[in-house]
XYZ file of C-alpha atoms in Angstrom:
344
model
C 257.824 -58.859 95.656
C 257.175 -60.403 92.154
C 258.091 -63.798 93.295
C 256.224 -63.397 96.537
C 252.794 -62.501 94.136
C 253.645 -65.241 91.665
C 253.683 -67.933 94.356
C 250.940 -67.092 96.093
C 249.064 -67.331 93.463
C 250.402 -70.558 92.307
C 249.411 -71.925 95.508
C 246.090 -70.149 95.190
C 245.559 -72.560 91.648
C 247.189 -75.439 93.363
C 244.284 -74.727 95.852
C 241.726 -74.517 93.598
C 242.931 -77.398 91.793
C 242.767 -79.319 94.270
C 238.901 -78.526 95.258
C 238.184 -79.240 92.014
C 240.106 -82.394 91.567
C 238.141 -83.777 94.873
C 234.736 -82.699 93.665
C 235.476 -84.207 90.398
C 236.511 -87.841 92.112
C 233.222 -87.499 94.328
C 230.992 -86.205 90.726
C 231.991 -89.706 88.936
C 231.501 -91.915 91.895
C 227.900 -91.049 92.721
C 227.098 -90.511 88.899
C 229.335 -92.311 86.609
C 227.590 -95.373 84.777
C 228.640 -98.361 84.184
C 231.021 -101.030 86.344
C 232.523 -100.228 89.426
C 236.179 -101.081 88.171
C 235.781 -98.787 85.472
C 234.290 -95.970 87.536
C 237.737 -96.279 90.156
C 240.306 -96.705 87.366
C 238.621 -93.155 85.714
C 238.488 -91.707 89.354
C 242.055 -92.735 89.954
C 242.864 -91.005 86.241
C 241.352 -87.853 87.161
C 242.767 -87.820 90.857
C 246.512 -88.200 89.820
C 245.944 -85.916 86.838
C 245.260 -83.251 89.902
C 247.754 -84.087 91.875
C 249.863 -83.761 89.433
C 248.922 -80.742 88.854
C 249.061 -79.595 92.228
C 252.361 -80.708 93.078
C 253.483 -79.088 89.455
C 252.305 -75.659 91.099
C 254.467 -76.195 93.991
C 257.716 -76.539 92.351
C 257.902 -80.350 92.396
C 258.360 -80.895 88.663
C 259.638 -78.969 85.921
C 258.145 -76.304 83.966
C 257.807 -78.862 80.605
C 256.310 -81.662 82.929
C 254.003 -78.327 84.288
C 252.610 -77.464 80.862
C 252.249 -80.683 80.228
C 250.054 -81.527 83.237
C 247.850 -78.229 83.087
C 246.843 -78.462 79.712
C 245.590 -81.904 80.044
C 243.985 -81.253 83.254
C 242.119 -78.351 81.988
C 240.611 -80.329 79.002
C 239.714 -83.476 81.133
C 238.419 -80.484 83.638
C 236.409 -79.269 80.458
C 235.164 -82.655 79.685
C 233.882 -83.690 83.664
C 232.040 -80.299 83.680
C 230.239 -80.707 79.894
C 229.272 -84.315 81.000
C 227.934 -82.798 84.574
C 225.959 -80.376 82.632
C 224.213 -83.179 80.923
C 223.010 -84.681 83.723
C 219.315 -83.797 83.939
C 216.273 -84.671 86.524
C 213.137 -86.459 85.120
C 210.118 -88.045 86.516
C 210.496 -90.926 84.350
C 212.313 -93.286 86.551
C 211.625 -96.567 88.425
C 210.807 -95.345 92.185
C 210.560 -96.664 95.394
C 206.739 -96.882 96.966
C 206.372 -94.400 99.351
C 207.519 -91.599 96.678
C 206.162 -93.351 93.437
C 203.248 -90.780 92.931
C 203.741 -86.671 92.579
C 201.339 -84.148 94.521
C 198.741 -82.725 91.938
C 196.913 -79.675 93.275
C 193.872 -77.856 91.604
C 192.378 -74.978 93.652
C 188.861 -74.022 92.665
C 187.740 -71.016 94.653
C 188.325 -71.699 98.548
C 188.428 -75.133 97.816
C 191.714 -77.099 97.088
C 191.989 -80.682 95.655
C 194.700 -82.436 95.938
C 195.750 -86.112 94.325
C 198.245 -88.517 95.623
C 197.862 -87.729 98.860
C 199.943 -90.224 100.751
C 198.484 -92.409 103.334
C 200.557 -95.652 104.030
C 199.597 -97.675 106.996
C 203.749 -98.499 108.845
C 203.697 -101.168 110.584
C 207.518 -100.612 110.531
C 210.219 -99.309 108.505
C 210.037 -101.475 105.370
C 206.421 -102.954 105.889
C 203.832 -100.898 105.177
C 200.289 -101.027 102.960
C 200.878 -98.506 100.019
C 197.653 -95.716 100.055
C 196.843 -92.870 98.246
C 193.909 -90.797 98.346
C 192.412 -87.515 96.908
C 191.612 -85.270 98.975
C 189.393 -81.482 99.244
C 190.284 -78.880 101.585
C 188.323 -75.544 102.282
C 190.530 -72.754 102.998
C 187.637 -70.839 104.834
C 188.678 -73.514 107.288
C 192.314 -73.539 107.621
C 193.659 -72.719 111.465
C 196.567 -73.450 112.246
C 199.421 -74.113 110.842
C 202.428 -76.991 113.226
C 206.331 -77.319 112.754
C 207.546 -80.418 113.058
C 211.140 -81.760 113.224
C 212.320 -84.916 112.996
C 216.165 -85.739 114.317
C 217.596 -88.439 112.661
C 220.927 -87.770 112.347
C 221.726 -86.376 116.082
C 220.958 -82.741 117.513
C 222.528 -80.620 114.023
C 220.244 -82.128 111.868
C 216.640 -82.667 111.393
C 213.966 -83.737 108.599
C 211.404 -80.198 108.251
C 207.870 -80.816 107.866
C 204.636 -78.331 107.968
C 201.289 -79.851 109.274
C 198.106 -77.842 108.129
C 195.385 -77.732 110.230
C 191.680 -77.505 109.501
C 188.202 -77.019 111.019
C 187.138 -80.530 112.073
C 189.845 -82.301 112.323
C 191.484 -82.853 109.086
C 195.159 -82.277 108.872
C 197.717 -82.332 105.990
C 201.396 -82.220 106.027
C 203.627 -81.133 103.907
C 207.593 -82.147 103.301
C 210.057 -82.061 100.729
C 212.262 -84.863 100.619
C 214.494 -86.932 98.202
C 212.844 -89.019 95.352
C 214.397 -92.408 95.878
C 214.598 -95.001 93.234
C 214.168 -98.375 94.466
C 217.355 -99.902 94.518
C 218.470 -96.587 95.838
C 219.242 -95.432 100.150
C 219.649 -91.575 101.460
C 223.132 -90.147 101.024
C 223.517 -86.841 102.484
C 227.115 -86.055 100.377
C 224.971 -87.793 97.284
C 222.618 -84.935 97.722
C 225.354 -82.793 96.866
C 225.779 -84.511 93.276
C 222.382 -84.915 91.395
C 222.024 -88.178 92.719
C 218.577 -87.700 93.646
C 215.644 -85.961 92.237
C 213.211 -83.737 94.957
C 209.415 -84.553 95.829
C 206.988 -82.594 97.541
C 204.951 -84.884 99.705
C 201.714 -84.153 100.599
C 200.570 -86.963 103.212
C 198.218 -87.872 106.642
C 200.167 -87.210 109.687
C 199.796 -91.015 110.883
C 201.563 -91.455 107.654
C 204.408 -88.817 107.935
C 204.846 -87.971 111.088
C 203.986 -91.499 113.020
C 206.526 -93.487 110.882
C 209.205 -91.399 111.804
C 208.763 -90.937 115.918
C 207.251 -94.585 115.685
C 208.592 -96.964 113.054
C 212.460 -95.325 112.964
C 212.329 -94.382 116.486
C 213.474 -90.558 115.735
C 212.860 -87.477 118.116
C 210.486 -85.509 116.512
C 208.805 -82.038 118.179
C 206.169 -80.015 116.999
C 205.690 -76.314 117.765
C 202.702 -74.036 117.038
C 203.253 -71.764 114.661
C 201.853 -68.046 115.152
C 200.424 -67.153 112.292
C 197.169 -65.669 111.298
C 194.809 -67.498 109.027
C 195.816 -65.134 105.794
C 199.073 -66.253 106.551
C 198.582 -69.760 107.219
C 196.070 -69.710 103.567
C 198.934 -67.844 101.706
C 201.670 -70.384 102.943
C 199.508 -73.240 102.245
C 199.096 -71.755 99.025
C 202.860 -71.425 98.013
C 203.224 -75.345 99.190
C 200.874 -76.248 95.994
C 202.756 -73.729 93.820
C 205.708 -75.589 94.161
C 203.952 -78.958 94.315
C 202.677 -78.453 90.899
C 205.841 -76.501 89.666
C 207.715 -79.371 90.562
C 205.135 -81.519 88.404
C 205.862 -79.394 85.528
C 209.537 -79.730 85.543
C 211.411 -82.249 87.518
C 214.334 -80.883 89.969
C 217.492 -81.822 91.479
C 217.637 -82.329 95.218
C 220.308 -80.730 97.017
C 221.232 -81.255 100.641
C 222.572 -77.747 100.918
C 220.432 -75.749 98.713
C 217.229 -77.305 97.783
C 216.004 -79.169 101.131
C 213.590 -80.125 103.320
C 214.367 -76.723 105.452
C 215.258 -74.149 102.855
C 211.887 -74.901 100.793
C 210.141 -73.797 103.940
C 212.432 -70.984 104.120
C 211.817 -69.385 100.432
C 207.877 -70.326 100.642
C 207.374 -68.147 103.945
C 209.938 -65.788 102.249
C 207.578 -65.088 100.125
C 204.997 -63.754 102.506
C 207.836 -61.929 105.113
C 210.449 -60.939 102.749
C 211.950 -59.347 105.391
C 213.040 -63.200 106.881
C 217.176 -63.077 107.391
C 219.640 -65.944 106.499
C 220.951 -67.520 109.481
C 223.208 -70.520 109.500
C 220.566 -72.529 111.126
C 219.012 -73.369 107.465
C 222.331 -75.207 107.071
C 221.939 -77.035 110.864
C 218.624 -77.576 110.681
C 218.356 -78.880 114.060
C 218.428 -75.165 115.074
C 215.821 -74.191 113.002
C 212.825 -74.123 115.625
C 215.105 -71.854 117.409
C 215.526 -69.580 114.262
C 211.448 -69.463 114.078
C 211.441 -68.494 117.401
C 214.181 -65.919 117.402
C 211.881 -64.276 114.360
C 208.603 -64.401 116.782
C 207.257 -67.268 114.972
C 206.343 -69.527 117.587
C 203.831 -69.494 121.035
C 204.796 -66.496 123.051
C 204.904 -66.258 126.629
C 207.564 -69.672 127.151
C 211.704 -70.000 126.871
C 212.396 -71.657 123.228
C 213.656 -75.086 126.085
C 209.809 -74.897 127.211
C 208.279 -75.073 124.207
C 211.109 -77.818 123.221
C 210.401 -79.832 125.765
C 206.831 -79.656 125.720
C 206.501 -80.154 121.910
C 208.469 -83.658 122.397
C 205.839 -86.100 120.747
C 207.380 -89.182 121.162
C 205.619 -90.317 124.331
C 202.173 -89.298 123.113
C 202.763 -90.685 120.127
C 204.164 -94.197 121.115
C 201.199 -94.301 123.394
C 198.567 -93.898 121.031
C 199.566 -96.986 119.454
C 197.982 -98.954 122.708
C 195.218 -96.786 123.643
C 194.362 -96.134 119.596
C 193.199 -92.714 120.171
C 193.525 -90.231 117.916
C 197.109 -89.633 117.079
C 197.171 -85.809 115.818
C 194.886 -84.976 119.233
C 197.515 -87.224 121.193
C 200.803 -85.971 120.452
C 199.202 -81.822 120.613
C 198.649 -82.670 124.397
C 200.451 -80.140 126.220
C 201.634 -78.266 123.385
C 201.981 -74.311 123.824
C 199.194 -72.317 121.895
C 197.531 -75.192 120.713
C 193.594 -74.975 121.977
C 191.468 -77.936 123.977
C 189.314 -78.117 121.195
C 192.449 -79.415 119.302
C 192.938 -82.508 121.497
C 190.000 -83.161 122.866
C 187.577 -85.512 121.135
C-alpha cells in the first residue's frame, strides 16, 4: 500500500511538473525580452529541465540523476516565478490609436463628464480619422440601457459591450478591451500572460459598434436590457468607477479573468449580488442566454426570437447607403425597444 501511495503521488508531482514546466515555456515566450534565439534556447533550457524532471518521477533515471534534476528545477522554478512577479502594468507605453487615450469621468450632481470619449470615423479596419471628444450626460435622462455582442471568433466567443441610452438621442457605449501597443495584434493565450494591459473604452456607437458589424464584418446582436432607470443610473455609475480606477492604477488584462464579459459581470454584481456563476462568462457567446436565463432581457419572446431579431448586421450595413441614423437603424425590430427609439 506504501508503494501504491508513494507513486501516485510521484505521478501527482510529475503532473504538476509538467503544468508548470508548459506554463513556464508559454510565460518566457510572450514576455521574455530580448532576441528571439535567446528567448528559444532559454525556453528549450527550462522545457528539458521539466522533462527531466518528469521522467525522473517516473522511474526513468536514478535516484542521484533525480535529486539532481529537482533541485535545479525548483530554483530555476523559483527564479521564472520572482521574474513573473516583476512584471507590472503601466500606462506609460507607446499605444496604438484607437486605445491611445484613457476614459476620465467627473460626475457633478446628475451630471457626468466624461473625456476621451472615442469617436473615430472607419472607413475600414486600419483606416480611420482618430476623434475624441468630451462629453456631458444627465442621469435624470438615462433610459435604457442595450447588450451588444460581437462574434468574432465563431459562435463560443464574443466581444461584450453595454450601450447607454439617453433622452434625445445620445448614446454611449461602454467596453473593456485589451490596450494594444502599436507594433502589437490580439492574442487570446497572450491574454493569459500579462501581455497586454486593460482599457475601458468609452466611445459613439458608429464608432464601436459600426466598425465591428461593418468594417470587420462580425455578427453582432443587441438585446434590450430590462432594467429600471435606478438600475440602469447605478450600472452606469459602476462603469466610471472602474474607468477612473483603472486611471489610477494600470491593470493586467486577462482573457479568463479580467475581460470584456466578466467586467460586466462584477459591475451588475454589484447591484444583484444575488447573480450566479455560470460557465457562460467563460463562452461568452452564451452570455445573452445567461442574461436571459436571469430575467434580464425583453419578456414575452424565446431567447432564438430575441436572437434573431436583435441581428444588426442588415440594418446596419444598410445605413451606410441610405445614411440614416445608425443607432435608430439597427433598434428596428428589436424586442422592448419603443418607436420613439427609431423613429426620427
Amino acid at each position: 500500500m506504501h508503494r501504491v501511495l508513494r507513486a501516485l503521488a510521484g505521478l501527482a508531482i510529475g503532473f504538476v511538473v509538467l503544468l508548470l514546466t508548459v506554463w513556464g515555456a508559454l510565460a518566457l515566450w510572450h514576455q521574455m525580452p530580448g532576441p528571439s534565439v535567446v528567448r528559444w534556447f532559454v525556453i528549450a533550457m527550462w522545457s528539458t529541465l521539466g522533462v527531466t524532471v518528469v521522467l525522473s518521477r517516473a522511474g526513468l533515471l536514478g535516484r542521484r540523476n533525480r535529486n539532481i534534476a529537482g533541485f535545479a528545477f525548483v530554483i530555476a522554478a523559483a527564479s521564472l516565478l520572482m521574474w513573473w512577479g516583476t512584471l507590472q502594468p503601466s500606462h506609460q507605453r507607446v499605444w496604438a490609436d484607437d486605445v491611445a487615450q484613457l476614459l476620465e469621468a467627473r460626475i457633478d450632481g446628475n451630471h457626468v463628464h466624461l473625456n476621451n470619449v472615442r469617436n473615430f470615423q472607419w472607413r475600414s479596419e486600419t483606416d480611420y480619422t482618430p476623434q475624441w471628444e468630451s462629453r456631458t450626460y444627465d442621469l435624470d435622462r438615462l433610459r435604457s440601457a442595450d447588450l451588444v455582442l460581437s462574434y468574432w471568433m465563431g459562435p463560443h466567443i464574443a466581444h461584450t459591450l453595454v450601450s447607454f441610452g439617453f433622452d434625445g438621442g445620445d448614446r454611449v457605449v461602454f467596453s473593456l478591451e485589451i490596450r494594444k501597443e502599436r507594433h502589437e495584434s490580439f492574442s487570446a493565450v497572450g491574454g493569459f500572460f500579462r501581455q497586454f494591459e486593460q482599457i475601458l473604452v468609452a466611445a459613439d456607437e458608429r464608432d464601436i459598434v459600426r466598425t465591428r458589424s461593418n468594417a470587420r464584418g462580425e455578427d453582432v446582436y443587441l438585446y434590450r436590457l430590462q432594467m429600471n432607470q435606478a438600475s440602469a443610473r447605478a450600472l452606469f455609475l459602476e462603469f466610471l468607477n472602474a474607468a477612473n480606477e483603472l486611471r489610477q492604477k494600470p491593470r493586467f488584462y486577462n482573457t479568463l479573468t479580467s475581460n470584456c464579459t466578466t467586467i460586466v459581470f462584477e459591475l451588475a454584481r454589484v447591484i444583484a449580488p444575488a447573480l450566479p456563476m455560470d460557465y457562460r462568462l467563460l463562452l461568452s457567446g452564451y452570455f445573452a442566454r445567461y442574461v436571459y436565463d436571469m430575467h434580464g432581457l425583453t419578456p414575452g419572446y424565446r431567447y432564438d426570437e430575441l436572437q434573431a431579431l436583435g441581428h444588426i448586421n442588415e440594418r446596419a450595413l444598410a445605413s451606410d447607403v441610405s445614411e440614416d441614423d445608425f443607432s435608430m437603424s439597427i433598434r428596428q425590430g428589436v424586442p422592448g425597444i419603443p418607436a420613439n427609439e427609431v423613429n426620427p
